[in-house]
Short mmCIF file of C-alpha atoms and ligand atoms in Angstrom, two decimals:
data_model
loop_
_atom_site.label_atom_id
_atom_site.label_comp_id
_atom_site.label_asym_id
_atom_site.label_seq_id
_atom_site.Cartn_x
_atom_site.Cartn_y
_atom_site.Cartn_z
CA MET A 1100 22.28 -50.18 -65.04
CA CYS A 1101 24.96 -48.23 -63.20
CA PHE A 1102 25.84 -47.21 -59.68
CA THR A 1103 25.33 -43.82 -58.10
CA PHE A 1104 26.36 -42.35 -54.77
CA LEU A 1105 23.31 -41.64 -52.60
CA SER A 1106 23.04 -40.95 -48.88
CA GLY A 1107 26.67 -41.91 -48.28
CA LYS A 1108 26.68 -45.19 -50.24
CA PHE A 1109 26.68 -46.55 -53.79
CA VAL A 1110 23.29 -47.74 -55.03
CA LEU A 1111 22.24 -49.43 -58.25
CA VAL A 1112 20.36 -47.29 -60.79
CA GLN A 1113 17.93 -49.29 -62.90
CA VAL A 1114 16.23 -48.42 -66.18
CA VAL A 1115 12.45 -48.67 -65.96
CA ALA A 1116 10.12 -48.34 -68.97
CA VAL A 1117 7.28 -45.87 -68.42
CA ASN A 1118 4.68 -44.25 -70.65
CA ARG A 1119 5.01 -40.57 -71.27
CA LYS A 1120 1.71 -38.75 -70.86
CA SER A 1121 2.48 -35.26 -72.14
CA ALA A 1122 3.29 -34.13 -75.70
CA VAL A 1123 6.86 -34.60 -76.92
CA LEU A 1124 7.20 -31.60 -79.23
CA LYS A 1125 6.72 -28.89 -76.63
CA ALA A 1126 9.02 -25.91 -76.98
CA PRO A 1127 10.52 -24.56 -73.74
CA ALA A 1128 10.02 -20.82 -73.45
CA PHE A 1129 13.45 -19.96 -72.11
CA GLY A 1130 16.90 -19.04 -73.32
CA CYS A 1131 18.31 -20.29 -76.59
CA LEU A 1132 15.79 -23.14 -76.66
CA LYS A 1133 12.88 -20.76 -77.15
CA GLY A 1134 10.77 -22.17 -79.96
CA ILE A 1135 12.81 -25.40 -80.26
CA PRO A 1136 11.25 -28.54 -78.77
CA ALA A 1137 13.60 -30.41 -76.47
CA VAL A 1138 13.26 -34.18 -76.64
CA ASN A 1139 14.29 -36.19 -73.59
CA VAL A 1140 14.22 -39.93 -74.11
CA THR A 1141 14.54 -40.55 -70.38
CA ARG A 1142 14.01 -38.86 -67.06
CA ASN A 1143 17.28 -39.02 -65.06
CA CYS A 1144 20.45 -40.11 -66.84
CA LEU A 1145 22.75 -43.12 -66.50
CA HIS A 1146 25.81 -40.94 -67.00
CA GLN A 1147 25.43 -39.60 -63.45
CA CYS A 1148 27.68 -36.56 -63.88
CA VAL A 1149 28.52 -34.96 -60.54
CA TYR A 1150 27.60 -31.47 -61.80
CA CYS A 1151 24.28 -32.45 -63.46
CA TYR A 1152 21.59 -30.01 -62.33
CA ALA A 1153 18.83 -32.01 -64.08
CA ARG A 1154 19.39 -34.79 -61.56
CA THR A 1155 18.60 -32.42 -58.70
CA PHE A 1156 15.06 -31.62 -59.87
CA PRO A 1157 12.51 -32.81 -57.29
CA GLU A 1158 10.67 -34.86 -59.94
CA THR A 1159 13.83 -36.75 -61.01
CA PRO A 1160 13.79 -40.33 -59.69
CA GLN A 1161 16.92 -41.01 -57.63
CA LYS A 1162 17.45 -44.75 -58.05
CA GLU A 1163 15.86 -45.22 -61.47
CA VAL A 1164 16.13 -43.90 -64.98
CA HIS A 1165 12.69 -43.73 -66.57
CA LEU A 1166 12.70 -44.57 -70.26
CA TYR A 1167 9.77 -43.13 -72.21
CA ALA A 1168 9.02 -46.33 -74.09
CA ASN A 1169 6.06 -44.84 -75.98
CA LEU A 1170 8.02 -41.79 -77.16
CA PRO A 1171 8.42 -42.93 -80.81
CA GLU A 1172 4.69 -43.64 -81.07
CA LEU A 1173 3.77 -40.26 -79.56
CA LEU A 1174 6.21 -38.56 -81.89
CA ARG A 1175 4.80 -40.39 -84.91
CA GLN A 1176 1.31 -39.09 -84.08
CA GLU A 1177 2.48 -35.52 -83.36
CA LEU A 1178 4.54 -35.32 -86.54
CA ALA A 1179 1.67 -36.62 -88.66
CA ARG A 1180 -0.64 -33.99 -87.14
CA GLY A 1181 2.01 -31.29 -87.56
CA LYS A 1182 2.48 -32.16 -91.22
CA LEU A 1183 -1.25 -31.98 -91.88
CA ARG A 1184 -1.39 -28.51 -90.30
CA ALA A 1185 1.93 -27.41 -91.87
CA ARG A 1186 3.16 -26.72 -88.34
CA LEU A 1187 6.27 -28.78 -87.94
CA PRO A 1188 9.10 -27.37 -85.85
CA LYS A 1189 12.24 -26.49 -87.78
CA ALA A 1190 14.44 -28.36 -85.31
CA ALA A 1191 14.32 -30.56 -82.24
CA ALA A 1192 17.03 -30.71 -79.60
CA PHE A 1193 18.16 -33.89 -77.84
CA SER A 1194 18.33 -33.35 -74.88
CA THR A 1195 18.10 -30.84 -72.05
CA ALA A 1196 17.82 -33.07 -69.02
CA SER A 1197 19.29 -36.42 -70.05
CA ASP A 1198 21.68 -37.78 -72.66
CA ALA A 1199 20.24 -39.40 -75.79
CA PHE A 1200 23.17 -41.83 -75.99
CA GLN A 1201 23.26 -43.49 -72.58
CA PRO A 1202 24.86 -46.94 -72.45
CA HIS A 1203 21.67 -49.00 -72.53
CA GLY A 1204 20.22 -50.96 -75.47
CA ALA A 1205 16.56 -49.93 -75.07
CA ILE A 1206 17.43 -46.25 -74.57
CA LEU A 1207 19.62 -46.23 -77.69
CA LYS A 1208 16.92 -47.98 -79.72
CA THR A 1209 14.33 -45.41 -78.65
CA THR A 1210 16.69 -42.56 -79.52
CA LEU A 1211 17.34 -44.05 -82.96
CA LYS A 1212 13.62 -44.42 -83.69
CA ALA A 1213 12.81 -40.90 -82.50
CA MET A 1214 15.62 -39.28 -84.50
CA GLU A 1215 14.73 -41.28 -87.59
CA LEU A 1216 11.12 -40.11 -87.44
CA LEU A 1217 12.05 -36.45 -87.06
CA LEU A 1218 14.55 -36.58 -89.90
CA LYS A 1219 12.09 -38.33 -92.19
CA TYR A 1220 9.69 -35.46 -91.58
CA GLY A 1221 12.43 -32.98 -92.46
CA VAL A 1222 12.84 -31.72 -88.89
CA MET A 1223 16.42 -30.86 -88.08
CA VAL A 1224 17.90 -32.91 -85.26
CA SER A 1225 20.42 -31.42 -82.89
CA PHE A 1226 21.99 -33.44 -80.14
CA LEU A 1227 24.44 -32.79 -77.38
CA THR A 1228 26.10 -35.88 -75.99
CA LYS A 1229 28.83 -37.24 -73.79
CA GLY A 1230 27.92 -40.81 -74.72
CA ARG A 1231 28.92 -43.41 -77.28
CA ILE A 1232 26.91 -43.11 -80.49
CA PRO A 1233 25.94 -46.51 -81.94
CA LYS A 1234 26.69 -47.36 -85.57
CA GLU A 1235 23.01 -47.36 -86.61
CA CYS A 1236 22.80 -43.69 -85.60
CA TRP A 1237 25.96 -42.85 -87.55
CA SER A 1238 24.38 -44.42 -90.67
CA LEU A 1239 21.27 -42.29 -90.11
CA PHE A 1240 23.35 -39.13 -89.72
CA ALA A 1241 25.23 -39.90 -92.94
CA GLU A 1242 21.92 -40.25 -94.77
CA TYR A 1243 20.52 -36.95 -93.46
CA GLN A 1244 23.79 -35.08 -93.19
CA GLY A 1245 22.30 -31.60 -93.90
CA LEU A 1246 19.67 -31.97 -91.18
CA VAL A 1247 21.89 -33.09 -88.30
CA LYS A 1248 23.66 -30.74 -85.90
CA ALA A 1249 26.11 -32.74 -83.82
CA ARG A 1250 27.36 -31.32 -80.55
CA PHE A 1251 29.66 -33.04 -78.11
CA GLY A 1252 30.18 -32.20 -74.45
CA LEU A 1253 33.88 -32.26 -73.63
CA VAL A 1254 35.41 -30.32 -70.77
CA SER A 1255 38.69 -32.07 -70.10
CA LEU A 1256 40.91 -34.81 -71.48
CA ASP A 1257 42.17 -35.67 -68.00
CA LEU A 1258 41.20 -39.23 -67.08
CA SER A 1259 41.09 -38.60 -63.33
CA TYR A 1260 38.66 -35.75 -63.98
CA HIS A 1261 36.58 -38.12 -66.12
CA LYS A 1262 36.47 -40.79 -63.42
CA LEU A 1263 35.46 -38.37 -60.71
CA PHE A 1264 33.12 -35.95 -62.49
CA GLU A 1265 31.58 -37.88 -65.42
CA PRO A 1266 31.97 -41.51 -64.33
CA HIS A 1267 29.65 -43.28 -66.78
CA THR A 1268 30.10 -41.17 -69.90
CA ALA A 1269 32.21 -42.22 -72.90
CA SER A 1270 35.91 -41.60 -72.34
CA PRO A 1271 37.13 -38.18 -73.50
CA PHE A 1272 39.27 -39.82 -76.18
CA LEU A 1273 36.34 -41.79 -77.57
CA ARG A 1274 34.41 -38.54 -77.69
CA LEU A 1275 37.27 -36.93 -79.59
CA ARG A 1276 37.18 -39.78 -82.12
CA GLN A 1277 33.43 -39.26 -82.49
CA VAL A 1278 33.99 -35.55 -83.12
CA GLU A 1279 36.46 -36.53 -85.85
CA LYS A 1280 33.96 -38.94 -87.35
CA ALA A 1281 31.23 -36.27 -87.32
CA ALA A 1282 33.61 -33.87 -89.09
CA ARG A 1283 34.42 -36.53 -91.73
CA LEU A 1284 30.68 -37.00 -92.32
CA GLY A 1285 30.31 -33.25 -92.90
CA LEU A 1286 28.23 -32.66 -89.75
CA SER A 1287 30.29 -29.58 -88.71
CA PRO A 1288 30.53 -30.77 -85.11
CA GLN A 1289 30.52 -28.24 -82.32
CA VAL A 1290 31.93 -28.86 -78.89
CA ARG A 1291 30.40 -27.58 -75.70
CA VAL A 1292 32.96 -27.02 -72.95
CA ASP A 1293 30.48 -26.86 -70.09
CA PRO A 1294 30.78 -26.82 -67.17
CA VAL A 1295 34.29 -25.47 -66.84
CA ILE A 1296 35.20 -26.29 -63.23
CA PRO A 1297 37.06 -23.38 -61.62
CA GLY A 1298 40.53 -24.36 -60.48
CA ILE A 1299 40.22 -27.86 -62.01
CA THR A 1300 39.75 -27.62 -65.78
CA ASP A 1301 40.67 -24.00 -66.53
CA SER A 1302 44.47 -23.94 -66.27
CA PRO A 1303 46.26 -22.60 -69.40
CA GLU A 1304 47.81 -26.08 -69.91
CA ALA A 1305 44.45 -27.87 -69.71
CA ILE A 1306 42.79 -25.38 -72.09
CA GLU A 1307 45.71 -25.55 -74.53
CA SER A 1308 45.64 -29.36 -74.59
CA LEU A 1309 41.87 -29.44 -75.11
CA MET A 1310 41.90 -26.85 -77.92
CA ARG A 1311 44.85 -28.50 -79.68
CA HIS A 1312 43.08 -31.87 -79.70
CA LEU A 1313 39.79 -30.30 -80.80
CA ALA A 1314 41.46 -28.47 -83.68
CA GLY A 1315 43.12 -31.75 -84.68
CA ALA A 1316 39.69 -33.40 -84.67
CA GLY A 1317 38.31 -30.82 -87.11
CA VAL A 1318 36.39 -28.56 -84.71
CA ALA A 1319 35.93 -24.95 -85.82
CA GLU A 1320 33.55 -23.73 -83.11
CA VAL A 1321 33.32 -24.21 -79.37
CA SER A 1322 30.85 -22.87 -76.83
CA VAL A 1323 32.01 -22.48 -73.29
CA SER A 1324 30.58 -21.81 -69.87
CA TYR A 1325 31.69 -22.11 -66.27
CA LEU A 1326 29.73 -24.21 -63.80
CA VAL A 1327 26.63 -22.44 -62.49
CA LEU A 1328 25.69 -23.43 -58.97
CA ARG A 1329 21.98 -24.01 -58.49
CA PRO A 1330 20.87 -24.74 -54.92
CA GLY A 1331 20.37 -28.47 -55.67
CA LEU A 1332 23.89 -28.71 -57.08
CA ALA A 1333 25.39 -26.91 -54.13
CA ARG A 1334 23.95 -29.76 -52.04
CA GLN A 1335 24.78 -32.60 -54.47
CA MET A 1336 28.39 -31.82 -55.37
CA PRO A 1337 29.93 -31.84 -51.88
CA LYS A 1338 28.34 -35.26 -51.28
CA ARG A 1339 29.90 -36.70 -54.42
CA LEU A 1340 33.34 -35.06 -54.37
CA PRO A 1341 36.23 -35.46 -51.91
CA PRO A 1342 36.45 -32.38 -49.62
CA ASP A 1343 39.86 -31.31 -50.98
CA ILE A 1344 38.38 -31.18 -54.52
CA TRP A 1345 35.08 -29.54 -53.55
CA ARG A 1346 36.53 -26.85 -51.25
CA PRO A 1347 38.37 -24.77 -53.91
CA ILE A 1348 35.41 -25.09 -56.30
CA HIS A 1349 33.09 -23.84 -53.59
CA LEU A 1350 35.39 -20.87 -52.87
CA ALA A 1351 34.92 -19.61 -56.44
CA PHE A 1352 31.20 -19.14 -55.67
CA LYS A 1353 31.31 -18.23 -51.98
CA GLY A 1354 29.63 -14.91 -51.16
CA GLU A 1355 28.37 -14.38 -54.71
CA PRO A 1356 24.77 -13.11 -54.93
CA TYR A 1357 21.90 -15.25 -56.16
CA THR A 1358 21.32 -14.60 -59.85
CA ASN A 1359 18.45 -15.28 -62.19
CA CYS A 1360 19.92 -17.82 -64.58
CA ILE A 1361 17.88 -19.85 -67.08
CA THR A 1362 14.97 -21.19 -64.99
CA SER A 1363 16.41 -20.65 -61.52
CA ALA A 1364 16.43 -17.38 -59.61
CA ARG A 1365 18.74 -18.79 -56.93
CA THR A 1366 21.81 -19.64 -58.93
CA ARG A 1367 25.32 -18.57 -58.00
CA LEU A 1368 27.79 -17.76 -60.77
CA ALA A 1369 31.54 -18.17 -60.31
CA ARG A 1370 33.25 -14.87 -59.47
CA LEU A 1371 33.29 -12.56 -62.47
CA GLU A 1372 37.07 -12.14 -62.54
CA ILE A 1373 37.53 -15.93 -62.62
CA ARG A 1374 35.15 -16.28 -65.54
CA LYS A 1375 36.53 -13.30 -67.45
CA LYS A 1376 40.07 -14.61 -67.11
CA GLY A 1377 39.05 -18.14 -68.16
CA TYR A 1378 36.98 -17.03 -71.16
CA LYS A 1379 39.83 -14.76 -72.31
CA LEU A 1380 42.20 -17.74 -72.22
CA PHE A 1381 39.73 -19.90 -74.16
CA ARG A 1382 39.35 -17.20 -76.82
CA GLU A 1383 43.08 -16.55 -77.17
CA ILE A 1384 44.08 -20.20 -77.30
CA GLY A 1385 41.10 -21.03 -79.52
CA LYS A 1386 42.10 -18.29 -81.95
CA ALA A 1387 45.64 -19.67 -82.14
CA TYR A 1388 44.13 -22.99 -83.25
CA GLY A 1389 41.57 -21.46 -85.64
CA ILE A 1390 38.62 -22.19 -83.32
CA THR A 1391 35.85 -19.65 -82.72
CA VAL A 1392 34.90 -19.54 -79.04
CA ARG A 1393 31.43 -18.42 -77.96
CA VAL A 1394 30.57 -17.83 -74.32
CA CYS A 1395 27.12 -19.20 -73.43
CA GLY A 1396 24.88 -16.14 -72.97
CA CYS A 1397 22.20 -17.98 -70.97
CA LYS A 1398 24.65 -19.06 -68.26
CA ASN A 1399 26.51 -15.73 -68.09
CA PRO A 1400 23.72 -13.15 -67.75
CA ASP A 1401 26.19 -10.53 -66.45
CA LEU A 1402 28.30 -10.62 -69.64
CA PRO A 1403 27.43 -9.34 -73.14
CA PHE A 1404 25.03 -11.92 -74.58
CA GLU A 1405 26.41 -14.43 -77.06
CA TYR A 1406 24.29 -16.95 -78.87
CA CYS A 1407 25.90 -20.37 -78.82
CA VAL A 1408 23.45 -22.91 -80.21
CA PRO A 1409 23.04 -24.02 -83.82
CA TRP A 1410 19.37 -23.15 -84.41
CA GLU A 1411 20.21 -20.25 -86.70
CA VAL A 1412 20.89 -23.14 -88.96
CA THR A 1413 22.19 -22.81 -92.44
CA SER A 1414 20.47 -25.86 -93.86
CA ARG A 1415 16.97 -25.83 -95.31
CA PRO A 1416 14.09 -25.40 -92.90
CA ALA A 1417 11.69 -28.30 -92.55
CA GLN A 1418 8.82 -26.60 -94.37
CA GLU A 1419 11.00 -26.07 -97.43
CA VAL A 1420 12.04 -29.72 -97.38
CA LEU A 1421 8.42 -30.75 -97.02
CA LYS A 1422 7.31 -28.66 -99.99
CA GLN A 1423 9.88 -30.35 -102.16
CA GLY A 1424 8.57 -33.70 -100.95
CA ASP A 1425 12.01 -35.22 -101.23
CA LEU A 1426 11.84 -37.06 -97.94
CA PHE A 1427 8.44 -38.59 -98.29
CA GLY A 1428 9.17 -41.25 -100.82
CA ARG A 1429 9.86 -43.40 -97.77
CA SER A 1430 7.31 -44.66 -95.33
CA VAL A 1431 7.23 -42.73 -92.09
S1 SF4 B 821 25.24 -36.51 -69.55
FE1 SF4 B 821 24.17 -34.59 -69.21
S2 SF4 B 821 22.12 -35.18 -68.52
FE2 SF4 B 821 23.44 -36.98 -68.29
S3 SF4 B 821 24.16 -36.87 -66.17
FE3 SF4 B 821 25.69 -35.86 -67.45
S4 SF4 B 821 25.12 -33.68 -67.42
FE4 SF4 B 821 23.34 -34.87 -66.70
#
């Protein structure tokens, strides 16, 4: 459970178990996720980030987080069928509209089971998290090191930013320690600096501090994108942020035309000169610390496209693993 700010007051958000009706391994047909099934363990997310666009979807419950309790069973059936037909996906991505590592026992258990199944079938698992990863998941990642792509969301090390913008996520310093741990395990962790908040997290000092800590944690690659303002977010953020914080953010988008961005045709991007200046700083400072910086192509359709996700993976594809049969000595 956690609290969220709704209609001018804090309300309790509860986790409710529901049965998922549709298939799990469906690949979204957009952006970098094309061809890669996205697995969401829940609908809505306990982390309650102020800038979360997934929470503004009309179908997202406002006072509840729905946990797909039958997800492991559905996955077990789909993977068995996929293996029979030699049609397993090469990778699955956790998650696009929720975090796989929310602070709740049943959610974490479901995530562990789902990831374990995929890995046992030789399907690469990629995750992007701002949460605390439990030790059982770390043991799993160590066992399947070559099949796990670990990505961590980290925008700022500033604790007041954390409290205001990402109130229920793991602290930025815990996330840094997890990045270090992933690097020690050989998972080649990537960090996603998204959303950069104009005027709040993009000062040269803030970027320098972030990149220095990331380099110290063993990060070699970072993907970065500024906040994109979908209509739902433009309504949600001013309700959750104090006016003196929201006003300058809003000014970075004011008067900008609606742009077709990922699945929304009514998204506003931050002014081009703000983004260009910020990305240049990220690249220069990143280079000084030996970090490659990629600008997310999907969220910056007016800039030269850069690919920033790990699907062009270097490890063996699932089919190759399956042929060798080296993962099927265990029961699935
Ligand atoms: S962790 Fe991700 S999915 Fe969860 S609230 Fe934050 S932005 Fe949304």
